[in-house]
GROMACS .gro file of C-alpha atoms in nm:
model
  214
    1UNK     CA    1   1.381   5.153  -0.155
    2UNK     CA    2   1.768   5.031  -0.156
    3UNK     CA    3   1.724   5.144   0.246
    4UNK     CA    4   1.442   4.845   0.267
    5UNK     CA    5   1.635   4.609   0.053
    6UNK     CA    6   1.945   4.610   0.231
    7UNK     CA    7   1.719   4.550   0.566
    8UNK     CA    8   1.558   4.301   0.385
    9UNK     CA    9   1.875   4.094   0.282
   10UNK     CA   10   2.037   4.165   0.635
   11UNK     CA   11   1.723   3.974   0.737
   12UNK     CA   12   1.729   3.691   0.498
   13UNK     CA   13   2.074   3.629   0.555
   14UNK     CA   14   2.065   3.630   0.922
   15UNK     CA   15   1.751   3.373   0.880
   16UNK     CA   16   1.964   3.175   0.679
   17UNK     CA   17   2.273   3.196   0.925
   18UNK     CA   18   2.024   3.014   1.191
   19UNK     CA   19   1.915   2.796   1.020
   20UNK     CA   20   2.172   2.663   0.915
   21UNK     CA   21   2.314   2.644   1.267
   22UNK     CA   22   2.037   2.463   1.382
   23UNK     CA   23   2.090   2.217   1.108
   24UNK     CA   24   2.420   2.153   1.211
   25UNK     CA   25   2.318   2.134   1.617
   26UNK     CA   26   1.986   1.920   1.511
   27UNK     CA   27   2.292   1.676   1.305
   28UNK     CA   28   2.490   1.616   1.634
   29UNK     CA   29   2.179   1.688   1.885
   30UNK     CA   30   1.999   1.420   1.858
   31UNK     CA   31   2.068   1.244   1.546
   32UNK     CA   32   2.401   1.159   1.568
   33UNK     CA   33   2.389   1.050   1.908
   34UNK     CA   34   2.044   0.824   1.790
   35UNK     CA   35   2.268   0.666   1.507
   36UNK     CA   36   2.586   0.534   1.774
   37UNK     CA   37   2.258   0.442   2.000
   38UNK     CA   38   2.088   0.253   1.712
   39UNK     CA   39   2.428   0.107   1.530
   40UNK     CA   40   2.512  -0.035   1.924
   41UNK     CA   41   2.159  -0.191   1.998
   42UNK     CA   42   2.157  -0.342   1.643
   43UNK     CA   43   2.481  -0.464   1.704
   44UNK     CA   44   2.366  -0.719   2.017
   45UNK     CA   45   2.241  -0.918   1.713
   46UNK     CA   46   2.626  -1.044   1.725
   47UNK     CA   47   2.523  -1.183   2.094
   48UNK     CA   48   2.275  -1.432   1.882
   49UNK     CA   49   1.864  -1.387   1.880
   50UNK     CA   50   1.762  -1.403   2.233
   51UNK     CA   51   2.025  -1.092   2.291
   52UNK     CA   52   1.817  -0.863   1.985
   53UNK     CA   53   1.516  -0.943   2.097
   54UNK     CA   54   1.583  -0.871   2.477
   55UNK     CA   55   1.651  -0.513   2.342
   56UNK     CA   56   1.413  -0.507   2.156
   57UNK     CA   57   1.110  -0.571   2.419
   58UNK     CA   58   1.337  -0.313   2.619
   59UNK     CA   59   1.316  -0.018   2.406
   60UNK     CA   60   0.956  -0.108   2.273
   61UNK     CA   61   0.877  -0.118   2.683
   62UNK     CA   62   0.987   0.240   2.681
   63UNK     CA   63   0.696   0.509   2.896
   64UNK     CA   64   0.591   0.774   2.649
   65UNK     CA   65   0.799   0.614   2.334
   66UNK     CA   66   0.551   0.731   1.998
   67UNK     CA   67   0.594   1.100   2.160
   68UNK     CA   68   0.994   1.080   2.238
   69UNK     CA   69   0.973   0.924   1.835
   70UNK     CA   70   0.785   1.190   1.697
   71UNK     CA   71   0.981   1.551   1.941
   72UNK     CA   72   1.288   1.445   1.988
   73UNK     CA   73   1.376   1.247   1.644
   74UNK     CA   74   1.087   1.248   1.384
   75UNK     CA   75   1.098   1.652   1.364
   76UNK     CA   76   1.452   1.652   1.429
   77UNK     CA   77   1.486   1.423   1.169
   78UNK     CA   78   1.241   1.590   0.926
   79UNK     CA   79   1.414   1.919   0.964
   80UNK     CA   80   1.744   1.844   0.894
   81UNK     CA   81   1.652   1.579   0.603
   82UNK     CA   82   1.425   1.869   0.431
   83UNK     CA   83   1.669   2.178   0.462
   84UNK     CA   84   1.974   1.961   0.350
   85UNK     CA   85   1.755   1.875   0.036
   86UNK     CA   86   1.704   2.283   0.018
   87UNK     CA   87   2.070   2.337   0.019
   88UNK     CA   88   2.233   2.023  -0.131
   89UNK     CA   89   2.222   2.195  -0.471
   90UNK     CA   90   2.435   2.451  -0.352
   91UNK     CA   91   2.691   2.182  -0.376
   92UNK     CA   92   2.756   2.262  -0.729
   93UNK     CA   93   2.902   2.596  -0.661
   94UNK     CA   94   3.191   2.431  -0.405
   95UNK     CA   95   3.341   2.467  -0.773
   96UNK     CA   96   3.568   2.132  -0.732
   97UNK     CA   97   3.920   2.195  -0.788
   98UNK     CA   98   3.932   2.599  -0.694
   99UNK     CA   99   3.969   2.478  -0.344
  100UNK     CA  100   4.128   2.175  -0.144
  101UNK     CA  101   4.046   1.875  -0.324
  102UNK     CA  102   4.034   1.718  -0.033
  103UNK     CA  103   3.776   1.995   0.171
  104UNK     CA  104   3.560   1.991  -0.149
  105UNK     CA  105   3.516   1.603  -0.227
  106UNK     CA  106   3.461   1.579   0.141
  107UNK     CA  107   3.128   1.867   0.125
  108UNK     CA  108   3.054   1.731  -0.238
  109UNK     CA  109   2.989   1.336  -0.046
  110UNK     CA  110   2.816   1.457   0.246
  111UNK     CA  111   2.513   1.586   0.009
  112UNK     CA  112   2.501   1.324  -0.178
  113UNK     CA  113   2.514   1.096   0.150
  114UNK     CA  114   2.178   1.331   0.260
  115UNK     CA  115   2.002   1.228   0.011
  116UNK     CA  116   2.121   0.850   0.019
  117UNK     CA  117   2.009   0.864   0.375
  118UNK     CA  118   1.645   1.034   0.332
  119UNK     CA  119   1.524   0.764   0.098
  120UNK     CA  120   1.733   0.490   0.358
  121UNK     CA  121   1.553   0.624   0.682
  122UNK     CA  122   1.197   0.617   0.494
  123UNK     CA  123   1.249   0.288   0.331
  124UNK     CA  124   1.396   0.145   0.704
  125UNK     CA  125   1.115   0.278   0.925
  126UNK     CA  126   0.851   0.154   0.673
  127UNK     CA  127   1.017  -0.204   0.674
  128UNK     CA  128   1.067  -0.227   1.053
  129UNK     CA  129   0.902   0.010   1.226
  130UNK     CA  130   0.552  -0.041   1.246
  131UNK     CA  131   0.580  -0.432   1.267
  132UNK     CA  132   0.440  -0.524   1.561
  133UNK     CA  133   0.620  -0.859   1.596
  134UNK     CA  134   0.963  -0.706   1.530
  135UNK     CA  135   1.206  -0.976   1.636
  136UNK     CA  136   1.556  -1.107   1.529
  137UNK     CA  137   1.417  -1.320   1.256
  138UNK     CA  138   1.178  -1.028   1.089
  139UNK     CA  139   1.488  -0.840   1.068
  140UNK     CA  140   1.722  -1.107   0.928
  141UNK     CA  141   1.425  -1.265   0.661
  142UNK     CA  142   1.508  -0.928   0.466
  143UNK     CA  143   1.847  -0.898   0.538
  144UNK     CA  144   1.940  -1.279   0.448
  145UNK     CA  145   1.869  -1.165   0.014
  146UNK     CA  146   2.151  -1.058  -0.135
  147UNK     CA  147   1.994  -0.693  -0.261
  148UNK     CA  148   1.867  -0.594   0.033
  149UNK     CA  149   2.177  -0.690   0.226
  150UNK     CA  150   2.375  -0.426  -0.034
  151UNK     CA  151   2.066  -0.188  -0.019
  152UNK     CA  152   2.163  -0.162   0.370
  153UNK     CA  153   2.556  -0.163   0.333
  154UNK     CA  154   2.541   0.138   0.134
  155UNK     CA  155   2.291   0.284   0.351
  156UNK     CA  156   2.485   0.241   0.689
  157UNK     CA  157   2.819   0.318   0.524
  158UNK     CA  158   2.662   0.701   0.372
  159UNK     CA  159   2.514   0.717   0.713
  160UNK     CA  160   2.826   0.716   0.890
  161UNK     CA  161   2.972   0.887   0.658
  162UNK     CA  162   2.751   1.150   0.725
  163UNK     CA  163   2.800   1.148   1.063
  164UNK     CA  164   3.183   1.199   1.056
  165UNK     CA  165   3.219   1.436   0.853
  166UNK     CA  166   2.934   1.586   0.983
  167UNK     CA  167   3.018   1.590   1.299
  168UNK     CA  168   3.397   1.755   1.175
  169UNK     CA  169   3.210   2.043   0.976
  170UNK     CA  170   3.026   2.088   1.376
  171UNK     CA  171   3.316   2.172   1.530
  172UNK     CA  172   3.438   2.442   1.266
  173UNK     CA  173   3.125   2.631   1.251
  174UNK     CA  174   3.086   2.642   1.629
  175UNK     CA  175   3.423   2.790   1.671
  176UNK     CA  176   3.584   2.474   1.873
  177UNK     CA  177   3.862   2.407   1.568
  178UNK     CA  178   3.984   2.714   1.458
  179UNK     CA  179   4.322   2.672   1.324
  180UNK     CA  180   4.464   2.428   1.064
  181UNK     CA  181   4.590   2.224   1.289
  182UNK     CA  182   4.314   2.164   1.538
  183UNK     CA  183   4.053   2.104   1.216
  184UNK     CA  184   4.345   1.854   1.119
  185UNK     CA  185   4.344   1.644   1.432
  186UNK     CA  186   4.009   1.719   1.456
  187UNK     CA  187   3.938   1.509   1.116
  188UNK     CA  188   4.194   1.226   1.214
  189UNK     CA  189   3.951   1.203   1.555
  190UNK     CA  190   3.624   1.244   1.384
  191UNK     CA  191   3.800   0.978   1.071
  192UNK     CA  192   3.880   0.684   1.393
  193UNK     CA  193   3.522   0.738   1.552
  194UNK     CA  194   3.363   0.696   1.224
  195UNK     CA  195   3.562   0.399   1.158
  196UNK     CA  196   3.455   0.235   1.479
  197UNK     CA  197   3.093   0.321   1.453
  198UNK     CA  198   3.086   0.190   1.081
  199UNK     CA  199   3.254  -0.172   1.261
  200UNK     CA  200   2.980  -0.161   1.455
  201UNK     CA  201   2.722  -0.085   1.193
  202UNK     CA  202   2.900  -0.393   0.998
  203UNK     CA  203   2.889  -0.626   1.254
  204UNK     CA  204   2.504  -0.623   1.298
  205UNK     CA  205   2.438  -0.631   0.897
  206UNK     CA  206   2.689  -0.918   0.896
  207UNK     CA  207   2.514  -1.115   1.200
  208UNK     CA  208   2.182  -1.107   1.018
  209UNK     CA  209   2.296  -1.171   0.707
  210UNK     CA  210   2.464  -1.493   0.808
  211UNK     CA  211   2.211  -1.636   1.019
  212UNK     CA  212   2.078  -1.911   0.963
  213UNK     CA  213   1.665  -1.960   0.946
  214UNK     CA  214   1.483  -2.108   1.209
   0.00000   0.00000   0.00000
């Protein structure tokens, strides 16, 4: 009996070892990657309407676009949303203060950010998504109010968040920053590239906040 219990939590550990690897790889590969792609298309709002929309009709114009939605980001998506739910309250045994204050403030926010992003991704697609005149105006009507305007701030500022520091934890887990010293430059890299894409992500709330209604 201990025999087939020790097999049996070799097993669910090494089950848990993948999967969390794959919920790190599925956080760079493809959904970091979508939200520089997404934060940098939004971001030709800057360029004024006619710039959006040309993007717009581009992606939309896409072969094969529900299926590339659904493979390569909706399950993706779903994956790593639903397993970091599954582990975020794990977060309470980081036991804050036994460690680095810094290390464990920094895993504390990114499960909070997980969930600030599930309920921001559902609440985007279902406002943009499926409308079938998306343009530079349906986007900014929303945007314009006050609320929603802070609804979004927080939501791109946890997303990028998530992303950072996210994309930090990737390179420790996968072996690439070993030492002290490489996860220190390492976070001052990962820090300046989340810095930029939250500019970005800024600059596109900002230009359809302060546009003006036809």
């Amino acid at each position: 009996m201990s025999t087939n219990n020790n097999s049996l939590q070799v097993s669910n550990n090494a089950l848990e070892f993948w999967l969390r690897r794959l919920h790190s790889l599925t956080g760079l590969i493809p959904l970091s990657l979508f939200v520089v792609f997404h934060l940098t298309a939004n971001n030709s709002a800057i360029k004024g309407p006619e710039a959006f929309n040309a993007v717009v009709n581009i992606l939309r114009s896409l072969p094969y676009l529900e299926i590339v939605e659904i493979s390569i980001l909706g399950i993706p998506i779903l994956f790593h949303g639903l397993y970091g739910l599954i582990i975020t309250p794990q977060f309470a045994r980081s036991n804050l203060g036994a460690y680095s204050k810094v290390h464990n403030w920094t895993y504390y926010l990114q499960r909070i950010t997980g969930i600030i992003i599930f309920i921001f991704i559902a609440v985007h697609i279902w406002q943009f998504r499926f409308n079938e005149d998306l343009d530079f105006e349906a986007v900014a009507i929303p945007l314009r109010q006050p609320a929603w305007a802070i609804a979004y701030f927080i939501g791109i500022t946890a997303t990028v968040y998530h992303f950072a520091n996210g994309l930090w934890n990737f390179f420790i887990s996968w072996g690439f920053t070993i030492g002290k010293n490489a996860q220190t430059v390492s976070g001052y890299i990962c820090a300046l590239i989340g810095l930029i894409v939250l500019t970005i992500g800024y600059s596109a709330l900002w230009a359809f906040y302060s546009s003006l209604p036809n």
